[in-house]
Amino acid sequence: MSAVSGPNQALFAGFESLTFDDVLVVPGWSDVLPSDVTTGTTIGGIDLALPFMSAAMDTVTEAPLAIALAREGGIGIVHRNLSILEQAQHVDRVKRSQAGMITAPVSLGPAATLADAEEIMSRHSISGVPITDEGERLVGILTNRDIRFCTTAEYDRPVTEFMTTENLITAPVGTSLDQAVEVLHRYRIEKLPLVDDEGRLRGLITVKDIRKRIEKPHASLDDEGRLRVGAAIGVADAMDRAEALADAGVDMLVVDTAHGHTRGVVDTVGNVKHKWPEIVVVGGNVVTRDGVEALVAAGADVVKVGVGAGSICTTRIVAGAGMPQLTAIYECALAGAELGVPIVADGGIVTSGDIVKAFAAGADAVMLGNALAGVDEAPGELELVDGSMWKTYRGMGSAGAMRGRAIDRYATGQVAPGSTAGAGKHVPEGVEARVRYSGSLAELIGQLVGGLRAGMGYAGAASLEELRTKTRLTKVTGAGLRESHPHDVVVHQGDADFHHG
Ligand code: IMP
C-alpha cells in the first residue's frame, strides 16, 4: 500500500474570519463631538494629522496626488511601475514643492545667460534664481519681474545685466520663518536669500512657501518644512531603487509585495533598513501574526496588512488565497501592539465607514487605492461613459500594469527556478477598471474625514487610540447588511453613488 498523506490536522483552526461588511461599530456612551475628535497618528515616527496613505499604484500615486495628500495631512506612496530615475523624480518633485527654508536653492553663476535662467526656472517651476560667484557668494537675484519685458534677442545676454543687485535684501543664516515673514513684508519682496558671515548663499525663504504653510497648517512636513512622501520598492532592484529614492529625500520606503511573508521580502526589508536606518521602512503585505513577527524581526518599522482585499484584486479567485480584511487587521494589530509596531490596513476600503471599522480593528493608518483613484490629482484622464465621468483604476497585477516594471509584485515565484513550465507567462491577479470621478482630493478627503469623525462620535472615541481600544463591534447578518444600505426606496440619481458618505 502506498502512503497517503492526510490533510493538515489544524486545517480548520481559526477558521472563521470577517471583513468590513460583516460588522458594525456598536454605538457607545459618548461625550465627544465629531468636531472635537483628533485624527492624528504616528507611523514609524512620522506624525500625520490624517491617518491616510495613498496606494502605490500607477493609477493612484504620482507626484501630484502625493503633494495634494501630504498637504491635507496624509502621505502618498509613489508607485514603482516607473524607471528608477522617473520614480526618484516624482519624489524630488514632492520634496521641492514646498519648503520651510530651501537649504540648497537652485542658483546660477554670473556667466549664465537669460536663456539658461529661463530654462532652469521652468524646469524647477520657480519664479526666481539667486546668482552666485565662484566662491558661492551671493551677487544678485534674478526674478520673473526682472525679465518680464525682455525680448528674445536678449536671451543670450548674461544674467548679471538683468538681476537685482542694488538694495539686495538678505538675512543671516538662522533667521526663523516668523522673522522672515516680517522682512518679506517690510520690503515687499517675494524671496529672501539667507547668507553666512562671508556672504555665501546658504538658503532661501519664499513668500510662496510661507503662503502654502498658512493655507494648509496640518500638512505632513519633515524637519525642513518639506512635504513628506513615501515610495514603493520591490525585491528585484530594491537596493538601487532605494538608493535613488533616498538621494531624492524620500521619508518612507514601502517594500511593496503581494506576499510579504517570504524570504525575499524579509531579506529586502532587513537590507534596506540596515543601509538606511533613518528612513521609515514599511514591510508587507501580510495577514497573520507570524507574518508581522517575521517582518518586524527583519527590521520593519511598520507592517502593511492585506492579501486579496483590494477592489481590483483577483488574488483570491486566481490563487484561492487571502484573508478577509477585518480579521487580518485584528490579528496583525494584536501582534503589532505587542511588538510596538504600527499596522497599515491596505485594501478593501471603499467608504468612510470601512475606515472607522479598520481603526476599530486595530489599524494605525489606512491605505487607499479605489477611494482615491477618482480624484483630479490621480494619474490619467477623465473619461465620459454613459453620461458620467470616470477615471481609470487598475490592479498592479493586472495584465496591463504587468507590462510595466512592477511585474515582480505578482510574477516572482510563479515559476520555480529551472522550471520551463509556464515560463514567460504571467497570471494576472488584478483587473483593469474605472471608478467614478470624485473631484479634487481635498474635497474627497473632507468627506472621508467627516465620516471618520462621525464614526468616532458614535463610538465615543476622542482619538484613534480610543477608537482602537474602546470600540465594540457586532456581527451582522445578510438582513442586517441590507438594512444598513438605503432600502425600500428609489434613490435619486445624485445620491445613488454615495460611496464616501
Ligand atoms: P483598494 O483600495 O481596495 O482598491 O486596494 C488597493 C490595494 O490593493 C493596494 O494598495 C494593493 O495592496 C492591492 N493591489 C494593487 N494592485 C493589485 C492587484 O492587481 N491584485 C491584488 N491586489 C492589488
Coordinates of C-alpha atoms and ligand atoms in Angstrom, one line a residue:
M1 CA 0.0 0.0 0.0
S2 CA 1.3 3.4 -0.9
A3 CA 1.4 6.0 1.9
V4 CA -1.4 8.5 1.9
S5 CA -0.8 11.9 3.5
G6 CA -3.9 13.2 5.2
P7 CA -4.8 16.9 5.4
N8 CA -3.2 19.2 7.9
Q9 CA -4.7 18.4 11.3
A10 CA -5.0 22.1 12.0
L11 CA -6.7 22.9 8.7
F12 CA -9.8 24.5 10.3
A13 CA -8.0 26.2 13.2
G14 CA -9.0 29.9 13.4
F15 CA -11.5 29.1 10.6
E16 CA -13.9 32.0 10.6
S17 CA -12.8 35.4 9.6
L18 CA -14.7 38.6 8.9
T19 CA -14.5 41.7 6.7
F20 CA -15.9 45.2 6.8
D21 CA -19.4 44.4 5.7
D22 CA -19.7 41.6 8.3
V23 CA -19.6 44.1 11.2
L24 CA -20.8 47.4 12.6
V25 CA -19.5 49.6 15.3
V26 CA -21.8 49.4 18.4
P27 CA -22.7 53.0 19.3
G28 CA -21.5 53.6 22.8
W29 CA -21.6 56.2 25.5
S30 CA -20.1 59.4 24.0
D31 CA -19.2 62.7 25.4
V32 CA -17.2 63.7 22.3
L33 CA -18.5 65.8 19.4
P34 CA -17.3 64.7 16.0
S35 CA -15.8 68.2 15.5
D36 CA -13.6 67.8 18.6
V37 CA -12.0 64.4 17.9
T38 CA -8.4 64.2 16.8
T39 CA -7.4 62.1 13.9
G40 CA -3.6 62.2 14.2
T41 CA -1.5 59.1 14.1
T42 CA 2.2 58.2 14.1
I43 CA 3.7 55.8 11.6
G44 CA 7.2 54.7 12.3
G45 CA 8.0 58.1 13.9
I46 CA 6.3 60.2 11.3
D47 CA 3.4 62.2 12.7
L48 CA 0.4 62.5 10.4
A49 CA -2.7 64.7 11.1
L50 CA -4.7 62.3 9.0
P51 CA -4.2 58.6 9.0
F52 CA -4.4 58.2 5.3
M53 CA -1.8 56.7 2.9
S54 CA -2.3 56.5 -0.9
A55 CA -1.8 53.2 -2.6
A56 CA 1.4 52.7 -4.6
M57 CA -0.4 52.1 -7.8
D58 CA 0.1 53.6 -11.3
T59 CA -3.5 54.9 -11.4
V60 CA -3.2 56.4 -8.0
T61 CA 0.0 57.9 -6.8
E62 CA 2.5 60.1 -8.7
A63 CA 3.8 63.5 -7.6
P64 CA 0.5 65.5 -7.9
L65 CA -1.5 63.2 -5.7
A66 CA 1.3 62.8 -3.2
I67 CA 1.6 66.6 -3.0
A68 CA -2.1 67.0 -2.5
L69 CA -2.4 64.3 0.1
A70 CA 0.6 65.4 2.2
R71 CA -0.9 69.0 2.1
E72 CA -4.1 67.6 3.7
G73 CA -2.1 65.7 6.4
G74 CA -1.6 62.2 5.0
I75 CA 1.2 60.7 2.9
G76 CA 1.4 59.4 -0.7
I77 CA 3.4 56.4 -1.7
V78 CA 4.8 56.8 -5.3
H79 CA 4.3 53.6 -7.3
R80 CA 7.2 51.7 -8.9
N81 CA 5.9 51.0 -12.3
L82 CA 8.4 53.6 -13.4
S83 CA 12.1 53.6 -14.1
I84 CA 14.3 54.3 -11.1
L85 CA 15.0 57.7 -12.4
E86 CA 11.4 58.6 -13.1
Q87 CA 10.2 57.4 -9.7
A88 CA 13.0 59.4 -7.9
Q89 CA 12.0 62.5 -10.0
H90 CA 8.4 62.2 -8.6
V91 CA 9.8 62.1 -5.1
D92 CA 12.0 65.0 -5.9
R93 CA 9.0 67.0 -7.2
V94 CA 7.1 66.4 -3.9
K95 CA 10.1 67.4 -1.8
R96 CA 10.7 70.5 -3.8
S97 CA 7.0 71.6 -4.0
Q98 CA 7.0 73.3 -0.6
A99 CA 9.8 74.2 1.8
G100 CA 10.3 76.0 5.1
M101 CA 13.7 77.2 4.1
I102 CA 15.2 75.9 0.9
T103 CA 18.6 74.7 2.1
A104 CA 20.1 74.1 -1.4
P105 CA 18.5 76.7 -3.6
V106 CA 18.9 76.3 -7.4
S107 CA 21.4 79.0 -8.3
L108 CA 23.3 80.2 -11.4
G109 CA 26.8 81.7 -12.0
P110 CA 27.3 85.2 -13.4
A111 CA 28.3 83.9 -16.8
A112 CA 24.9 82.2 -17.3
T113 CA 22.6 83.7 -19.9
L114 CA 19.0 84.7 -19.7
A115 CA 18.1 81.6 -21.7
D116 CA 19.9 79.4 -19.1
A117 CA 17.8 81.2 -16.4
E118 CA 14.6 80.7 -18.3
E119 CA 15.3 77.0 -18.7
I120 CA 16.2 76.4 -15.1
M121 CA 13.3 78.4 -13.8
S122 CA 10.8 76.5 -15.9
R123 CA 12.4 73.1 -15.2
H124 CA 12.1 73.6 -11.4
S125 CA 8.8 75.7 -11.6
I126 CA 10.4 78.6 -9.7
S127 CA 10.0 82.3 -10.3
G128 CA 13.5 83.4 -9.5
V129 CA 17.1 82.3 -9.1
P130 CA 19.9 83.7 -6.9
I131 CA 23.2 84.4 -8.8
T132 CA 26.4 83.4 -7.0
D133 CA 30.1 83.8 -7.9
E134 CA 32.7 81.0 -7.8
G135 CA 33.0 81.4 -4.1
E136 CA 29.3 80.8 -3.7
R137 CA 28.9 84.5 -2.6
L138 CA 25.5 86.0 -3.5
V139 CA 25.9 88.7 -6.1
G140 CA 22.3 89.2 -7.1
I141 CA 18.9 87.7 -7.7
L142 CA 17.1 87.3 -10.9
T143 CA 13.3 87.0 -10.7
N144 CA 10.5 86.9 -13.3
R145 CA 9.9 90.6 -12.5
D146 CA 13.4 91.4 -13.8
I147 CA 12.9 89.7 -17.2
R148 CA 9.2 90.3 -17.8
F149 CA 9.8 92.6 -20.8
C150 CA 13.0 91.0 -22.2
T151 CA 13.0 90.3 -26.0
T152 CA 14.2 87.1 -27.5
A153 CA 17.2 88.9 -28.8
E154 CA 18.3 89.5 -25.2
Y155 CA 18.3 85.8 -24.3
D156 CA 22.0 85.2 -24.9
R157 CA 23.0 88.1 -22.7
P158 CA 24.4 87.4 -19.2
V159 CA 22.0 87.3 -16.2
T160 CA 24.2 89.9 -14.5
E161 CA 22.8 92.6 -16.8
F162 CA 19.2 92.0 -15.6
M163 CA 19.5 90.8 -12.0
T164 CA 18.7 92.9 -8.9
T165 CA 21.9 93.9 -7.1
E166 CA 21.1 97.2 -5.5
N167 CA 19.4 97.1 -2.1
L168 CA 19.6 93.3 -2.2
I169 CA 17.8 92.3 0.9
T170 CA 19.3 89.2 2.7
A171 CA 19.1 87.8 6.2
P172 CA 21.6 85.8 8.2
V173 CA 21.6 82.0 8.5
G174 CA 19.4 81.0 11.4
T175 CA 16.6 83.5 10.6
S176 CA 13.3 82.0 11.7
L177 CA 10.3 81.7 9.5
D178 CA 8.5 84.3 11.6
Q179 CA 11.4 86.8 11.3
A180 CA 11.5 86.1 7.5
V181 CA 7.8 86.9 7.2
E182 CA 8.5 90.2 8.8
V183 CA 11.3 91.1 6.4
L184 CA 9.5 89.9 3.4
H185 CA 6.5 92.1 4.4
R186 CA 8.6 95.1 5.3
Y187 CA 10.5 95.2 2.0
R188 CA 7.6 93.9 -0.1
I189 CA 9.8 91.2 -1.6
E190 CA 9.0 87.6 -2.6
K191 CA 12.3 85.9 -1.9
L192 CA 14.7 86.2 1.0
P193 CA 18.2 84.7 0.5
L194 CA 20.0 83.7 3.7
V195 CA 23.8 84.3 3.7
D196 CA 26.6 83.4 6.1
D197 CA 29.2 85.8 7.5
E198 CA 31.2 85.7 4.3
G199 CA 28.1 86.5 2.2
R200 CA 27.8 82.9 0.8
L201 CA 24.3 81.8 -0.1
R202 CA 23.1 79.2 2.4
G203 CA 19.3 79.2 2.0
L204 CA 16.2 80.8 0.6
I205 CA 12.8 81.6 2.1
T206 CA 10.0 82.5 -0.3
V207 CA 6.6 84.1 0.1
K208 CA 5.1 81.2 -1.9
D209 CA 6.3 78.6 0.7
I210 CA 5.1 80.7 3.6
R211 CA 1.7 81.1 2.0
K212 CA 1.4 77.4 1.5
R213 CA 2.1 76.8 5.1
I214 CA -0.5 79.2 6.2
E215 CA -3.1 77.7 3.8
K216 CA -2.6 74.1 5.0
P217 CA -1.5 74.2 8.6
H218 CA -1.9 70.4 9.1
A219 CA 0.3 69.4 6.1
S220 CA 2.7 66.5 6.7
L221 CA 6.1 68.2 6.9
D222 CA 9.7 67.0 7.5
D223 CA 12.1 68.8 9.7
E224 CA 13.0 71.2 6.9
G225 CA 9.4 72.1 6.2
R226 CA 9.2 70.0 3.0
L227 CA 6.2 67.7 2.3
R228 CA 6.5 64.1 3.4
V229 CA 6.5 61.4 0.7
G230 CA 6.9 57.7 0.5
A231 CA 7.8 55.4 -2.4
A232 CA 7.5 51.7 -3.2
I233 CA 10.3 49.4 -3.9
G234 CA 10.2 45.7 -4.9
V235 CA 12.6 42.9 -4.3
A236 CA 14.4 42.6 -7.6
D237 CA 16.1 46.0 -7.9
A238 CA 15.4 47.1 -4.3
M239 CA 18.8 48.5 -3.3
D240 CA 19.4 50.5 -6.5
R241 CA 15.9 51.9 -6.3
A242 CA 16.1 52.7 -2.6
E243 CA 19.4 54.5 -3.2
A244 CA 17.9 56.8 -5.8
L245 CA 14.8 57.4 -3.7
A246 CA 16.9 58.1 -0.6
D247 CA 19.0 60.6 -2.5
A248 CA 15.8 62.4 -3.6
G249 CA 14.8 62.7 0.1
V250 CA 12.1 60.0 0.5
D251 CA 10.7 59.7 4.0
M252 CA 9.3 56.2 3.8
L253 CA 10.3 53.2 1.7
V254 CA 7.5 50.7 1.3
V255 CA 8.6 47.2 0.3
D256 CA 5.5 46.6 -1.8
T257 CA 4.7 43.0 -2.5
A258 CA 1.6 40.8 -2.7
H259 CA 3.0 38.3 -0.3
G260 CA 5.4 39.7 2.3
H261 CA 5.8 36.6 4.5
T262 CA 8.6 35.3 2.2
R263 CA 12.3 35.0 2.3
G264 CA 12.9 37.6 -0.4
V265 CA 10.7 40.3 1.2
V266 CA 12.1 39.7 4.7
D267 CA 15.7 39.9 3.5
T268 CA 14.9 43.0 1.5
V269 CA 13.3 44.7 4.5
G270 CA 16.4 43.8 6.5
N271 CA 18.9 45.0 3.9
V272 CA 17.1 48.3 3.3
K273 CA 16.7 49.1 7.0
H274 CA 20.3 48.3 7.6
K275 CA 21.5 50.6 4.9
W276 CA 19.1 53.5 5.6
P277 CA 18.3 53.3 9.3
E278 CA 17.0 56.9 9.2
I279 CA 14.3 56.1 6.6
V280 CA 11.0 54.6 7.8
V281 CA 10.7 51.1 6.2
V282 CA 7.3 49.5 5.7
G283 CA 7.1 45.8 5.0
G284 CA 4.2 43.9 3.5
N285 CA 1.8 42.6 2.8
V286 CA 1.0 40.0 5.4
V287 CA -2.2 38.9 7.1
T288 CA -1.0 36.8 10.0
R289 CA 0.7 37.2 13.4
D290 CA 3.7 35.1 12.1
G291 CA 4.0 37.5 9.1
V292 CA 4.1 40.5 11.3
E293 CA 6.7 38.9 13.5
A294 CA 8.9 38.0 10.6
L295 CA 8.9 41.5 9.1
V296 CA 9.5 43.2 12.5
A297 CA 12.3 40.8 13.3
A298 CA 13.9 41.8 10.0
G299 CA 13.7 45.5 10.9
A300 CA 10.4 46.8 9.6
D301 CA 9.2 49.9 11.4
V302 CA 5.7 49.5 10.1
V303 CA 3.8 46.5 8.7
K304 CA 1.2 46.7 6.0
V305 CA -1.7 44.2 6.0
G306 CA -3.9 42.8 3.3
V307 CA -3.9 40.0 0.8
G308 CA -6.7 39.8 -1.7
A309 CA -8.8 42.6 -0.3
G310 CA -8.2 45.2 -3.0
S311 CA -11.2 46.3 -5.1
I312 CA -9.3 45.5 -8.3
C313 CA -7.8 42.3 -6.9
T314 CA -8.4 38.8 -8.1
T315 CA -5.8 37.0 -6.0
R316 CA -8.4 35.2 -4.0
I317 CA -10.1 33.9 -7.2
V318 CA -6.9 33.1 -9.1
A319 CA -4.9 31.7 -6.2
G320 CA -7.6 30.8 -3.7
A321 CA -5.5 32.6 -1.0
G322 CA -6.1 35.6 1.2
M323 CA -7.8 36.6 4.4
P324 CA -10.9 38.7 5.0
Q325 CA -9.5 42.1 5.8
L326 CA -11.0 42.9 9.2
T327 CA -9.7 39.7 10.8
A328 CA -6.4 40.2 9.1
I329 CA -6.1 43.7 10.6
Y330 CA -7.1 42.5 14.0
E331 CA -4.7 39.5 14.1
C332 CA -1.8 41.6 12.8
A333 CA -2.6 44.6 15.1
L334 CA -2.5 42.3 18.2
A335 CA 1.0 41.2 17.2
G336 CA 2.0 44.8 16.2
A337 CA 0.9 46.1 19.6
E338 CA 3.0 43.6 21.4
L339 CA 6.0 44.4 19.3
G340 CA 5.3 48.2 19.3
V341 CA 4.9 48.4 15.6
P342 CA 2.1 50.2 13.8
I343 CA -0.2 48.5 11.3
V344 CA -1.4 49.9 8.0
A345 CA -4.7 48.4 6.7
D346 CA -4.3 48.1 2.9
G347 CA -7.1 47.1 0.6
G348 CA -10.9 46.8 0.6
I349 CA -11.7 50.2 2.0
V350 CA -14.3 52.0 -0.1
T351 CA -16.4 54.0 2.3
S352 CA -15.6 56.2 5.3
G353 CA -17.5 53.5 7.4
D354 CA -14.8 51.0 6.3
I355 CA -12.2 53.3 7.6
V356 CA -13.8 53.6 11.0
K357 CA -14.0 49.8 11.2
A358 CA -10.4 49.4 10.2
F359 CA -9.3 51.5 13.1
A360 CA -11.7 49.8 15.5
A361 CA -10.0 46.5 14.5
G362 CA -6.6 47.9 15.4
A363 CA -5.1 49.8 12.4
D364 CA -2.8 52.8 12.9
A365 CA -3.4 54.0 9.3
V366 CA -5.3 53.0 6.2
M367 CA -4.0 52.8 2.6
L368 CA -6.5 53.8 0.0
G369 CA -6.5 52.9 -3.7
N370 CA -10.0 52.8 -5.0
A371 CA -11.2 55.6 -2.7
L372 CA -8.6 58.0 -4.2
A373 CA -8.3 56.8 -7.8
G374 CA -11.2 59.1 -9.0
V375 CA -9.7 62.4 -7.9
D376 CA -8.3 65.1 -10.2
E377 CA -4.8 64.6 -8.9
A378 CA -4.7 60.8 -9.7
P379 CA -2.9 60.0 -12.9
G380 CA -5.0 59.6 -16.1
E381 CA -7.6 61.4 -18.0
L382 CA -11.3 61.7 -17.3
E383 CA -13.5 59.5 -19.4
L384 CA -17.1 60.2 -20.2
V385 CA -19.1 56.9 -20.3
D386 CA -22.9 56.7 -20.3
G387 CA -23.2 60.4 -19.4
S388 CA -21.0 60.0 -16.2
M389 CA -17.3 60.9 -15.6
W390 CA -14.8 58.2 -14.7
K391 CA -11.1 57.6 -14.2
T392 CA -9.1 54.5 -14.9
Y393 CA -8.2 52.3 -12.0
R394 CA -6.3 49.1 -12.4
G395 CA -4.6 46.5 -10.3
M396 CA -0.8 46.4 -10.3
G397 CA -1.1 42.7 -11.0
S398 CA -3.5 43.3 -14.0
A399 CA -2.3 42.3 -17.4
G400 CA -1.9 46.0 -18.4
A401 CA 0.1 47.0 -15.4
M402 CA 2.3 43.9 -15.6
R403 CA 3.5 45.0 -19.0
G404 CA 5.4 47.7 -16.9
R405 CA 8.2 47.4 -14.4
A406 CA 6.3 46.4 -11.3
I407 CA 5.8 42.9 -12.6
D408 CA 7.7 41.2 -9.8
R409 CA 4.9 42.2 -7.3
Y410 CA 2.9 39.2 -8.6
A411 CA 5.2 37.3 -11.0
T412 CA 8.2 36.4 -8.8
G413 CA 8.0 32.9 -7.6
Q414 CA 5.3 31.9 -10.0
V415 CA 7.8 29.7 -11.8
A416 CA 10.2 27.6 -9.9
P417 CA 13.9 28.2 -10.7
G418 CA 14.9 25.8 -13.5
S419 CA 11.4 25.0 -14.5
T420 CA 10.3 25.8 -18.0
A421 CA 6.6 25.2 -17.4
G422 CA 4.7 28.4 -17.8
A423 CA 7.9 30.4 -18.1
G424 CA 7.3 33.8 -19.7
K425 CA 3.6 33.7 -19.0
H426 CA 2.3 35.7 -16.1
V427 CA -1.0 35.0 -14.4
P428 CA -2.8 38.3 -13.7
E429 CA -4.1 38.8 -10.1
G430 CA -5.9 42.1 -10.8
V431 CA -8.3 43.7 -13.2
E432 CA -8.3 46.9 -15.3
A433 CA -11.3 49.0 -14.4
R434 CA -12.6 52.5 -13.8
V435 CA -14.0 54.4 -10.8
R436 CA -16.4 57.4 -10.7
Y437 CA -14.7 60.8 -10.9
S438 CA -14.7 62.3 -7.5
G439 CA -13.5 65.9 -7.8
S440 CA -10.5 67.3 -6.0
L441 CA -8.6 65.3 -3.5
A442 CA -9.1 68.0 -0.8
E443 CA -12.9 67.7 -1.2
L444 CA -12.9 63.9 -1.1
I445 CA -10.6 63.8 1.9
G446 CA -13.0 66.2 3.6
Q447 CA -15.8 63.7 3.1
L448 CA -13.8 60.7 4.3
V449 CA -12.6 62.6 7.4
G450 CA -16.1 63.8 8.1
G451 CA -17.2 60.1 8.1
L452 CA -14.4 59.1 10.3
R453 CA -15.2 61.8 12.8
A454 CA -18.8 60.8 12.8
G455 CA -17.9 57.2 13.5
M456 CA -15.6 58.2 16.3
G457 CA -18.5 60.2 17.8
Y458 CA -20.8 57.1 17.7
A459 CA -18.0 55.0 19.3
G460 CA -17.4 57.7 21.9
A461 CA -13.7 57.9 20.9
A462 CA -11.9 61.2 21.1
S463 CA -8.8 59.8 19.4
L464 CA -7.8 57.0 17.1
E465 CA -6.2 55.4 20.1
E466 CA -9.5 55.3 21.9
L467 CA -11.3 54.1 18.7
R468 CA -8.9 51.2 18.7
T469 CA -9.1 50.3 22.3
K470 CA -12.7 51.2 23.3
T471 CA -14.9 50.1 20.4
R472 CA -17.1 47.1 20.3
L473 CA -18.2 45.5 17.0
T474 CA -21.2 43.5 16.3
K475 CA -21.6 40.9 13.5
V476 CA -24.4 41.5 11.1
T477 CA -26.4 39.0 9.1
G478 CA -27.4 39.4 5.4
A479 CA -30.6 41.0 6.6
G480 CA -28.6 43.4 8.8
L481 CA -26.4 44.4 5.8
R482 CA -29.4 45.0 3.7
E483 CA -30.9 47.2 6.4
S484 CA -27.6 49.2 6.5
H485 CA -28.0 50.4 3.0
P486 CA -30.8 52.6 1.8
H487 CA -33.7 50.2 1.3
D488 CA -37.3 50.2 0.1
V489 CA -36.8 53.5 -1.7
V490 CA -35.8 54.6 -5.1
V491 CA -32.7 56.7 -4.5
H492 CA -32.4 59.9 -6.5
Q493 CA -29.7 59.8 -9.1
G494 CA -27.3 62.2 -7.5
D495 CA -27.4 60.1 -4.3
A496 CA -27.1 56.7 -6.0
D497 CA -23.3 56.7 -5.6
F498 CA -23.0 57.7 -2.0
H499 CA -19.7 55.7 -1.6
H500 CA -17.9 58.2 0.6
G501 CA -20.9 59.5 2.6
Ligands
IMP1 P1 -8.4 49.2 -2.8 O1 -8.1 50.4 -2.0 O2 -9.4 48.3 -2.3 O3 -8.6 49.4 -4.3 O4 -7.0 48.3 -2.7 C1 -5.7 48.8 -3.0 C2 -4.7 47.8 -2.7 O5 -4.8 46.6 -3.5 C3 -3.3 48.2 -3.0 O6 -2.7 49.1 -2.1 C4 -2.5 46.9 -3.1 O7 -2.1 46.4 -1.8 C5 -3.6 46.0 -3.6 N1 -3.4 45.7 -5.1 C6 -3.0 46.6 -6.0 N2 -3.0 46.0 -7.2 C7 -3.4 44.8 -7.0 C8 -3.6 43.7 -7.9 O8 -3.5 43.7 -9.1 N3 -4.0 42.5 -7.3 C9 -4.2 42.4 -6.0 N4 -4.1 43.4 -5.1 C10 -3.7 44.6 -5.7

